[in-house]
Amino acid sequence: MESTKAECVGDFTGVTNIYTDSNQITDGSLFIALRGEKRHGNAYADEAIRNGASVILTDKKIDNLKTPQLVVKDSLKALHQLAFFNRKRLKEKVVGITGSVGKTSTKDALTHILKDQCTVFSALKSYNNHVGMPLTLANAPVDAHVIICEVGTNRPGEIMFLGNILLPDVAIVTKVAPAHIGNFGSVEAIAQEKASLFCNASVSIHPEDNYEAYYQKASKDSKETFVFSKPLQTKALENTLSVTSMVSNTEINYILPSLSAALAENSVAVLTAVHALDFNVEEAAQCLGDLPITAGRGGIFKTCISGNAIQVIDDAYNANITSTMAALHTLNKYPGRKIAVLGDMLELGDFSSRHHAEVLETARLMKDTQLILCGENYAYAAKKILNQKFFTCINSADEILPVLKKLVLEGDIILFKASNSIQLHKVTKILIASSYE
């Protein structure tokens, strides 16, 4: 622990893992007590110890604690120091993934298709902020062949800061879109932020889009740059998609377990990364057919509401205008009657009214589609745009299931899409677990 310059109170021989959540602690772990907005992490030290923590790292010494402590000036800074220290120990490839949409799906897909060719380490969840990414890196085993980290941002400069810790061998920008645009002011500023991950990368991978100038400036010191395009061709096959893509001048054919256009675009970025990492692209592509779809990111499942058999597209994890339009495009591929449950898109600032209106203008043109709109932003836009008989407005996610119980018919397909804090995931979790009567 020399990298943190900590004062050691008590004796310990080493730790197995590092956590900031006391509920996740395993035997022999280090628990880092971070300062929260309402409570200091010290409040959870006893719980962490009960769950198996052998050492507590804190910036506020805990009196009369028998468990060893590492006392530092700043717990968060110490986490960053531990992550950077471990990064210098890693001899194999470190991959950083950023983008306005598709970070977690790309991370999970790359992990899945490489696991038969090498040892891969990546976070189980969407750990991409100033705590989650360093935590993933700090826990990366030195014997892994590929370490994959997500790098997120909701304010200017965050990706550059995290990139200076991660120092990725391969950096990927999945897509630039107006996510968190209220904090950036323009899509161009978002593009500049995302591209900054290339400043520390040996290999840069980015989409073919309108932000090439930002990518080129940030990747000027990269040894190689790869540009990926949208799939050459896609064909719907019930709930799967046949895809043909061009990866480094080679045509690749494969199947995806979803009709999602967004997943199809992500798949090209994933296979480009496989090529950049010098693994077998053809072999990796065939593994996409049994790709598990991450919860809340476009997976489809069957359930029942009031005895009516239905299908649900669970895309409830997060939303901006780009990902919501893509979700509606996927929903529209399905035959029959459809219901789109749309929750407000947040952190849009002055763009909020326009973006919600644009989504509803698209939804208005979809055939056989009912809308359930959750939140004041959609409600405001709907009154100006939609015919009353095609939509229902509600205030919270708690009202969704009772409304669906009255509205749903046999064979309906229902899309859930919203910013994460709207909590539509609580509804899809209930529907995945069992039927709703």
Short mmCIF file of C-alpha atoms in Angstrom, two decimals:
data_model
loop_
_atom_site.label_atom_id
_atom_site.label_comp_id
_atom_site.label_asym_id
_atom_site.label_seq_id
_atom_site.Cartn_x
_atom_site.Cartn_y
_atom_site.Cartn_z
CA MET A 1 0.00 0.00 0.00
CA GLU A 2 2.99 2.30 -0.39
CA SER A 3 1.28 4.02 -3.33
CA THR A 4 -1.26 5.61 -0.96
CA LYS A 5 1.28 6.76 1.68
CA ALA A 6 -1.15 5.47 4.30
CA GLU A 7 -0.60 5.29 8.03
CA CYS A 8 -1.03 1.64 9.01
CA VAL A 9 -2.91 1.03 12.27
CA GLY A 10 -2.60 -2.66 13.11
CA ASP A 11 -0.98 -5.50 11.18
CA PHE A 12 -2.17 -7.20 7.99
CA THR A 13 -0.48 -9.40 5.38
CA GLY A 14 -2.44 -8.56 2.24
CA VAL A 15 -5.91 -8.39 0.69
CA THR A 16 -7.83 -10.44 -1.87
CA ASN A 17 -10.06 -7.76 -3.38
CA ILE A 18 -10.93 -4.09 -3.02
CA TYR A 19 -14.49 -2.81 -2.49
CA THR A 20 -16.29 0.43 -1.71
CA ASP A 21 -19.66 -1.28 -1.09
CA SER A 22 -19.86 -3.09 2.25
CA ASN A 23 -22.53 -5.45 0.85
CA GLN A 24 -20.11 -6.83 -1.74
CA ILE A 25 -17.27 -7.64 0.66
CA THR A 26 -15.70 -11.10 0.50
CA ASP A 27 -13.28 -12.70 2.96
CA GLY A 28 -9.90 -11.01 3.13
CA SER A 29 -11.00 -7.87 1.27
CA LEU A 30 -10.02 -4.23 1.65
CA PHE A 31 -12.98 -1.92 2.30
CA ILE A 32 -12.46 1.68 1.18
CA ALA A 33 -14.62 4.06 3.22
CA LEU A 34 -15.49 6.91 0.86
CA ARG A 35 -17.04 10.21 1.84
CA GLY A 36 -20.65 10.33 0.65
CA GLU A 37 -23.00 13.27 0.25
CA LYS A 38 -24.94 12.24 3.36
CA ARG A 39 -22.76 9.74 5.20
CA HIS A 40 -19.11 8.81 5.50
CA GLY A 41 -18.17 5.28 4.49
CA ASN A 42 -16.95 4.71 8.06
CA ALA A 43 -20.62 4.17 8.95
CA TYR A 44 -20.47 0.89 7.02
CA ALA A 45 -17.14 -0.33 8.41
CA ASP A 46 -18.71 -2.71 10.95
CA GLU A 47 -20.90 -4.26 8.27
CA ALA A 48 -17.87 -4.64 5.99
CA ILE A 49 -15.96 -6.40 8.78
CA ARG A 50 -18.88 -8.75 9.47
CA ASN A 51 -18.91 -9.61 5.77
CA GLY A 52 -15.21 -10.48 5.80
CA ALA A 53 -13.16 -7.29 5.35
CA SER A 54 -9.69 -7.70 6.79
CA VAL A 55 -8.58 -4.06 6.36
CA ILE A 56 -10.39 -0.68 6.34
CA LEU A 57 -8.96 2.20 4.29
CA THR A 58 -10.30 5.55 5.48
CA ASP A 59 -9.50 9.24 5.61
CA LYS A 60 -11.08 9.49 9.06
CA LYS A 61 -9.51 7.18 11.63
CA ILE A 62 -11.99 4.96 13.46
CA ASP A 63 -11.34 4.80 17.20
CA ASN A 64 -11.37 1.50 19.11
CA LEU A 65 -11.43 -0.62 15.95
CA LYS A 66 -9.67 -3.96 16.27
CA THR A 67 -9.52 -4.51 12.50
CA PRO A 68 -6.40 -2.98 10.86
CA GLN A 69 -6.82 0.43 9.25
CA LEU A 70 -5.02 2.30 6.51
CA VAL A 71 -5.48 6.00 7.25
CA VAL A 72 -5.01 8.38 4.33
CA LYS A 73 -5.69 12.04 3.57
CA ASP A 74 -8.35 11.30 0.93
CA SER A 75 -9.99 7.89 0.45
CA LEU A 76 -11.09 8.56 -3.14
CA LYS A 77 -7.62 9.74 -4.13
CA ALA A 78 -6.20 6.61 -2.50
CA LEU A 79 -8.49 4.45 -4.66
CA HIS A 80 -7.18 6.25 -7.75
CA GLN A 81 -3.60 5.67 -6.56
CA LEU A 82 -4.23 1.96 -6.02
CA ALA A 83 -5.75 1.69 -9.50
CA PHE A 84 -2.78 3.43 -11.11
CA PHE A 85 -0.34 1.29 -9.13
CA ASN A 86 -2.05 -1.88 -10.37
CA ARG A 87 -2.15 -0.53 -13.92
CA LYS A 88 1.65 -0.31 -13.92
CA ARG A 89 1.80 -3.98 -12.89
CA LEU A 90 -0.38 -5.20 -15.78
CA LYS A 91 1.67 -6.59 -18.65
CA GLU A 92 -1.13 -7.54 -21.07
CA LYS A 93 -3.74 -5.51 -22.98
CA VAL A 94 -5.97 -2.96 -21.24
CA VAL A 95 -9.06 -1.86 -23.17
CA GLY A 96 -10.99 1.33 -22.40
CA ILE A 97 -14.52 1.80 -23.75
CA THR A 98 -16.38 5.09 -23.81
CA GLY A 99 -19.30 6.51 -25.76
CA SER A 100 -22.66 8.17 -25.25
CA VAL A 101 -24.42 4.83 -25.70
CA GLY A 102 -23.36 1.20 -25.79
CA LYS A 103 -20.47 1.15 -23.29
CA THR A 104 -21.73 -1.70 -21.13
CA SER A 105 -23.17 -3.71 -24.03
CA THR A 106 -19.85 -3.41 -25.87
CA LYS A 107 -17.87 -4.34 -22.74
CA ASP A 108 -20.07 -7.37 -22.09
CA ALA A 109 -20.01 -8.52 -25.72
CA LEU A 110 -16.23 -8.20 -25.97
CA THR A 111 -15.83 -10.13 -22.72
CA HIS A 112 -18.15 -12.86 -23.96
CA ILE A 113 -16.60 -13.44 -27.37
CA LEU A 114 -12.99 -13.39 -26.14
CA LYS A 115 -13.42 -15.79 -23.22
CA ASP A 116 -12.79 -18.87 -25.40
CA GLN A 117 -9.56 -17.38 -26.76
CA CYS A 118 -7.99 -15.87 -23.64
CA THR A 119 -8.45 -14.92 -19.99
CA VAL A 120 -10.60 -11.79 -19.77
CA PHE A 121 -11.32 -9.55 -16.78
CA SER A 122 -14.05 -6.90 -16.75
CA ALA A 123 -16.51 -5.41 -14.29
CA LEU A 124 -19.77 -7.29 -13.77
CA LYS A 125 -21.78 -4.06 -13.73
CA SER A 126 -21.71 -0.65 -15.40
CA TYR A 127 -18.74 0.64 -13.39
CA ASN A 128 -17.61 3.63 -15.43
CA ASN A 129 -17.40 6.71 -13.19
CA HIS A 130 -14.64 8.16 -11.00
CA VAL A 131 -15.23 5.35 -8.47
CA GLY A 132 -16.28 2.40 -10.62
CA MET A 133 -13.57 2.49 -13.28
CA PRO A 134 -10.63 2.79 -10.85
CA LEU A 135 -12.21 0.06 -8.73
CA THR A 136 -12.32 -2.27 -11.73
CA LEU A 137 -8.72 -1.48 -12.60
CA ALA A 138 -7.52 -1.86 -9.02
CA ASN A 139 -9.00 -5.38 -8.89
CA ALA A 140 -7.66 -6.51 -12.28
CA PRO A 141 -5.56 -9.71 -11.94
CA VAL A 142 -2.03 -9.52 -13.31
CA ASP A 143 -2.44 -12.84 -15.16
CA ALA A 144 -5.42 -11.72 -17.30
CA HIS A 145 -4.71 -11.45 -21.02
CA VAL A 146 -7.28 -8.68 -21.58
CA ILE A 147 -8.66 -6.21 -19.01
CA ILE A 148 -11.74 -4.26 -20.11
CA CYS A 149 -12.91 -1.06 -18.41
CA GLU A 150 -15.76 1.32 -19.15
CA VAL A 151 -15.03 5.04 -18.99
CA GLY A 152 -17.99 7.34 -18.52
CA THR A 153 -18.55 11.04 -18.04
CA ASN A 154 -21.24 13.55 -17.21
CA ARG A 155 -19.01 16.61 -17.06
CA PRO A 156 -16.09 17.97 -19.11
CA GLY A 157 -12.63 16.65 -18.26
CA GLU A 158 -13.71 13.44 -16.54
CA ILE A 159 -12.61 11.10 -19.33
CA MET A 160 -9.19 12.72 -19.58
CA PHE A 161 -8.76 12.29 -15.82
CA LEU A 162 -9.78 8.63 -15.88
CA GLY A 163 -7.76 8.00 -19.03
CA ASN A 164 -4.63 9.19 -17.26
CA ILE A 165 -5.21 6.42 -14.71
CA LEU A 166 -6.27 3.73 -17.19
CA LEU A 167 -3.64 4.32 -19.89
CA PRO A 168 -5.50 2.04 -22.33
CA ASP A 169 -3.62 -0.02 -24.90
CA VAL A 170 -6.83 -0.03 -26.96
CA ALA A 171 -9.43 2.75 -26.64
CA ILE A 172 -12.91 2.55 -28.18
CA VAL A 173 -15.53 5.24 -28.75
CA THR A 174 -18.82 3.46 -29.43
CA LYS A 175 -20.92 6.43 -30.49
CA VAL A 176 -21.30 10.16 -29.88
CA ALA A 177 -24.82 11.30 -29.02
CA PRO A 178 -26.48 14.05 -26.94
CA ALA A 179 -26.29 12.22 -23.59
CA HIS A 180 -25.80 14.56 -20.59
CA ILE A 181 -25.88 17.38 -23.13
CA GLY A 182 -27.21 19.71 -20.44
CA ASN A 183 -23.74 19.53 -18.85
CA PHE A 184 -21.81 19.98 -22.10
CA GLY A 185 -23.79 22.46 -24.19
CA SER A 186 -23.29 20.79 -27.58
CA VAL A 187 -22.74 17.42 -29.22
CA GLU A 188 -19.38 18.70 -30.45
CA ALA A 189 -18.27 19.21 -26.85
CA ILE A 190 -19.38 15.66 -26.08
CA ALA A 191 -17.38 14.37 -29.06
CA GLN A 192 -14.29 16.18 -27.80
CA GLU A 193 -14.78 14.68 -24.33
CA LYS A 194 -15.19 11.12 -25.66
CA ALA A 195 -12.23 11.45 -28.02
CA SER A 196 -9.96 12.45 -25.13
CA LEU A 197 -9.67 8.77 -24.19
CA PHE A 198 -7.46 8.39 -27.27
CA CYS A 199 -4.82 10.74 -25.83
CA ASN A 200 -3.30 7.89 -23.82
CA ALA A 201 -4.07 5.00 -26.19
CA SER A 202 -1.76 2.96 -28.39
CA VAL A 203 -4.68 1.90 -30.60
CA SER A 204 -7.79 4.01 -31.22
CA ILE A 205 -11.13 2.70 -32.52
CA HIS A 206 -13.98 5.01 -33.45
CA PRO A 207 -17.14 5.11 -35.59
CA GLU A 208 -17.41 6.59 -39.04
CA ASP A 209 -19.32 9.80 -38.27
CA ASN A 210 -19.12 13.60 -38.33
CA TYR A 211 -16.55 13.93 -35.53
CA GLU A 212 -13.42 12.72 -37.31
CA ALA A 213 -11.55 15.95 -36.56
CA TYR A 214 -11.90 15.39 -32.81
CA TYR A 215 -10.78 11.77 -33.10
CA GLN A 216 -7.76 12.63 -35.23
CA LYS A 217 -6.57 15.38 -32.90
CA ALA A 218 -6.86 13.20 -29.79
CA SER A 219 -5.31 10.10 -31.39
CA LYS A 220 -2.33 11.83 -33.03
CA ASP A 221 0.06 9.81 -30.84
CA SER A 222 -1.72 6.47 -31.33
CA LYS A 223 0.24 3.83 -33.24
CA GLU A 224 -2.88 2.57 -35.07
CA THR A 225 -6.41 3.81 -35.69
CA PHE A 226 -9.37 1.71 -36.83
CA VAL A 227 -12.66 3.13 -38.09
CA PHE A 228 -15.82 1.00 -38.02
CA SER A 229 -19.02 1.50 -40.00
CA LYS A 230 -22.59 0.34 -39.57
CA PRO A 231 -23.33 -3.24 -40.66
CA LEU A 232 -23.45 -3.79 -44.43
CA GLN A 233 -26.69 -5.73 -44.10
CA THR A 234 -29.12 -6.95 -41.46
CA LYS A 235 -32.05 -9.34 -41.79
CA ALA A 236 -34.63 -10.05 -39.08
CA LEU A 237 -35.19 -13.74 -38.25
CA GLU A 238 -37.96 -13.81 -35.61
CA ASN A 239 -36.15 -12.62 -32.46
CA THR A 240 -32.66 -12.83 -33.95
CA LEU A 241 -30.77 -10.75 -36.48
CA SER A 242 -28.57 -11.98 -39.31
CA VAL A 243 -25.74 -9.48 -39.75
CA THR A 244 -23.06 -8.91 -42.39
CA SER A 245 -20.32 -6.48 -41.40
CA MET A 246 -16.99 -5.31 -42.75
CA VAL A 247 -14.16 -5.68 -40.23
CA SER A 248 -10.75 -4.50 -41.39
CA ASN A 249 -11.55 -5.16 -45.08
CA THR A 250 -12.98 -8.61 -44.36
CA GLU A 251 -16.68 -9.45 -44.68
CA ILE A 252 -18.00 -11.25 -41.58
CA ASN A 253 -21.40 -12.97 -41.24
CA TYR A 254 -22.95 -13.76 -37.86
CA ILE A 255 -26.17 -13.93 -35.82
CA LEU A 256 -27.24 -11.65 -32.95
CA PRO A 257 -29.83 -12.77 -30.35
CA SER A 258 -31.84 -9.56 -30.71
CA LEU A 259 -33.40 -7.37 -33.40
CA SER A 260 -31.69 -4.34 -31.85
CA ALA A 261 -30.13 -2.00 -34.41
CA ALA A 262 -28.00 -0.54 -31.63
CA LEU A 263 -26.58 -3.96 -30.78
CA ALA A 264 -25.84 -4.55 -34.46
CA GLU A 265 -23.80 -1.32 -34.60
CA ASN A 266 -22.02 -2.19 -31.36
CA SER A 267 -21.12 -5.61 -32.74
CA VAL A 268 -18.96 -4.03 -35.45
CA ALA A 269 -17.03 -2.05 -32.83
CA VAL A 270 -16.58 -5.23 -30.80
CA LEU A 271 -15.24 -7.25 -33.72
CA THR A 272 -12.95 -4.39 -34.70
CA ALA A 273 -11.53 -4.51 -31.17
CA VAL A 274 -10.99 -8.28 -31.51
CA HIS A 275 -8.99 -7.60 -34.67
CA ALA A 276 -6.99 -4.83 -32.98
CA LEU A 277 -6.17 -7.21 -30.11
CA ASP A 278 -4.89 -9.83 -32.61
CA PHE A 279 -7.48 -12.50 -31.83
CA ASN A 280 -9.51 -14.59 -34.30
CA VAL A 281 -12.37 -12.41 -35.58
CA GLU A 282 -14.30 -15.22 -37.35
CA GLU A 283 -14.27 -17.38 -34.22
CA ALA A 284 -15.29 -14.44 -32.05
CA ALA A 285 -18.15 -13.48 -34.40
CA GLN A 286 -19.74 -16.90 -34.12
CA CYS A 287 -19.87 -16.50 -30.33
CA LEU A 288 -22.19 -13.50 -30.73
CA GLY A 289 -25.10 -15.85 -31.44
CA ASP A 290 -25.37 -16.88 -27.80
CA LEU A 291 -24.49 -13.50 -26.35
CA PRO A 292 -26.34 -12.91 -23.06
CA ILE A 293 -28.12 -9.56 -23.27
CA THR A 294 -27.31 -7.40 -20.26
CA ALA A 295 -30.33 -6.59 -18.07
CA GLY A 296 -31.98 -3.34 -19.10
CA ARG A 297 -30.24 -3.13 -22.46
CA GLY A 298 -32.61 -4.52 -25.05
CA GLY A 299 -33.15 -8.14 -24.03
CA ILE A 300 -36.51 -9.68 -24.90
CA PHE A 301 -38.47 -12.09 -22.73
CA LYS A 302 -41.94 -13.64 -22.52
CA THR A 303 -44.34 -13.17 -19.61
CA CYS A 304 -48.04 -12.65 -18.85
CA ILE A 305 -50.15 -9.74 -17.64
CA SER A 306 -53.72 -10.55 -16.54
CA GLY A 307 -53.46 -13.91 -18.32
CA ASN A 308 -52.37 -12.33 -21.62
CA ALA A 309 -49.14 -13.76 -23.06
CA ILE A 310 -46.86 -10.91 -24.09
CA GLN A 311 -43.25 -10.12 -24.94
CA VAL A 312 -41.22 -7.42 -23.20
CA ILE A 313 -38.20 -5.53 -24.56
CA ASP A 314 -36.23 -4.55 -21.46
CA ASP A 315 -34.28 -1.43 -22.47
CA ALA A 316 -34.96 0.34 -19.21
CA TYR A 317 -31.42 1.02 -17.98
CA ASN A 318 -30.94 4.52 -19.45
CA ALA A 319 -32.08 6.81 -22.23
CA ASN A 320 -31.17 9.73 -24.44
CA ILE A 321 -32.67 10.73 -27.77
CA THR A 322 -30.33 8.52 -29.81
CA SER A 323 -30.86 5.35 -27.79
CA THR A 324 -34.61 5.96 -27.51
CA MET A 325 -34.99 6.45 -31.28
CA ALA A 326 -33.01 3.22 -31.80
CA ALA A 327 -35.28 1.39 -29.35
CA LEU A 328 -38.42 2.61 -31.14
CA HIS A 329 -36.88 1.53 -34.46
CA THR A 330 -36.35 -1.97 -33.03
CA LEU A 331 -39.89 -2.09 -31.61
CA ASN A 332 -41.32 -1.12 -34.98
CA LYS A 333 -39.75 -4.21 -36.57
CA TYR A 334 -42.15 -6.45 -34.70
CA PRO A 335 -45.57 -7.27 -36.20
CA GLY A 336 -48.81 -6.76 -34.31
CA ARG A 337 -49.83 -4.37 -31.58
CA LYS A 338 -47.12 -2.60 -29.59
CA ILE A 339 -46.89 -0.59 -26.38
CA ALA A 340 -43.99 1.79 -25.70
CA VAL A 341 -43.50 2.67 -22.03
CA LEU A 342 -41.29 5.77 -22.18
CA GLY A 343 -39.91 7.54 -19.14
CA ASP A 344 -38.33 10.98 -19.17
CA MET A 345 -34.82 11.48 -20.54
CA LEU A 346 -32.81 13.48 -18.01
CA GLU A 347 -29.75 15.77 -17.92
CA LEU A 348 -30.72 17.38 -21.22
CA GLY A 349 -30.79 20.99 -20.01
CA ASP A 350 -32.14 23.41 -22.62
CA PHE A 351 -32.47 20.53 -25.11
CA SER A 352 -35.06 18.66 -23.03
CA SER A 353 -38.29 19.96 -24.59
CA ARG A 354 -36.99 19.52 -28.15
CA HIS A 355 -35.68 16.01 -27.61
CA HIS A 356 -38.84 14.72 -25.93
CA ALA A 357 -40.92 16.25 -28.71
CA GLU A 358 -38.75 14.62 -31.40
CA VAL A 359 -39.18 11.20 -29.80
CA LEU A 360 -42.97 11.61 -29.75
CA GLU A 361 -43.03 12.80 -33.36
CA THR A 362 -41.34 9.51 -34.28
CA ALA A 363 -43.63 7.44 -32.05
CA ARG A 364 -46.71 9.15 -33.54
CA LEU A 365 -45.90 7.67 -36.95
CA MET A 366 -45.65 4.08 -35.69
CA LYS A 367 -48.60 1.84 -36.56
CA ASP A 368 -50.59 -0.06 -33.91
CA THR A 369 -48.63 1.53 -31.06
CA GLN A 370 -49.91 2.78 -27.71
CA LEU A 371 -47.75 4.97 -25.48
CA ILE A 372 -47.46 5.09 -21.70
CA LEU A 373 -45.51 8.22 -20.80
CA CYS A 374 -43.89 8.50 -17.39
CA GLY A 375 -42.73 11.95 -16.27
CA GLU A 376 -43.48 15.61 -16.73
CA ASN A 377 -41.24 16.15 -19.78
CA TYR A 378 -43.08 13.64 -21.95
CA ALA A 379 -46.45 14.76 -20.55
CA TYR A 380 -45.76 18.36 -21.58
CA ALA A 381 -44.67 17.35 -25.08
CA ALA A 382 -47.54 14.87 -25.58
CA LYS A 383 -50.25 17.46 -25.03
CA LYS A 384 -48.92 19.42 -28.00
CA ILE A 385 -48.19 16.53 -30.36
CA LEU A 386 -50.30 13.41 -29.75
CA ASN A 387 -53.93 12.43 -30.09
CA GLN A 388 -55.25 11.72 -26.58
CA LYS A 389 -56.50 8.22 -27.48
CA PHE A 390 -52.97 7.00 -28.31
CA PHE A 391 -51.25 7.78 -24.99
CA THR A 392 -51.57 7.65 -21.23
CA CYS A 393 -49.55 9.94 -18.94
CA ILE A 394 -48.47 8.85 -15.47
CA ASN A 395 -46.31 10.42 -12.77
CA SER A 396 -44.19 7.50 -11.58
CA ALA A 397 -43.12 3.95 -12.37
CA ASP A 398 -45.41 2.67 -9.60
CA GLU A 399 -48.42 3.42 -11.82
CA ILE A 400 -47.24 1.40 -14.84
CA LEU A 401 -48.41 -2.12 -13.98
CA PRO A 402 -52.00 -1.10 -13.09
CA VAL A 403 -52.23 0.80 -16.39
CA LEU A 404 -50.82 -2.13 -18.34
CA LYS A 405 -53.29 -4.48 -16.65
CA LYS A 406 -56.15 -2.50 -18.23
CA LEU A 407 -54.45 -1.88 -21.56
CA VAL A 408 -52.59 -5.04 -22.56
CA LEU A 409 -53.93 -7.60 -25.04
CA GLU A 410 -52.78 -11.11 -25.94
CA GLY A 411 -49.67 -11.03 -28.14
CA ASP A 412 -48.64 -7.43 -27.37
CA ILE A 413 -44.96 -6.52 -27.36
CA ILE A 414 -43.99 -3.89 -24.80
CA LEU A 415 -40.89 -1.68 -24.82
CA PHE A 416 -39.54 -0.11 -21.62
CA LYS A 417 -37.17 2.85 -22.12
CA ALA A 418 -36.19 5.68 -19.74
CA SER A 419 -33.38 7.33 -17.86
CA ASN A 420 -32.25 5.09 -15.02
CA SER A 421 -33.56 7.28 -12.20
CA ILE A 422 -37.14 6.91 -13.54
CA GLN A 423 -36.81 3.33 -12.23
CA LEU A 424 -38.58 1.43 -14.98
CA HIS A 425 -36.16 -1.41 -14.18
CA LYS A 426 -38.23 -2.14 -11.08
CA VAL A 427 -41.21 -2.87 -13.33
CA THR A 428 -39.30 -5.09 -15.75
CA LYS A 429 -37.79 -6.96 -12.80
CA ILE A 430 -41.28 -7.85 -11.58
CA LEU A 431 -42.35 -8.98 -15.05
CA ILE A 432 -39.21 -11.06 -15.57
CA ALA A 433 -39.67 -12.79 -12.21
CA SER A 434 -43.29 -13.84 -12.76
CA SER A 435 -46.59 -13.08 -14.40
CA TYR A 436 -48.57 -10.04 -13.21
CA GLU A 437 -52.22 -10.61 -12.43
#
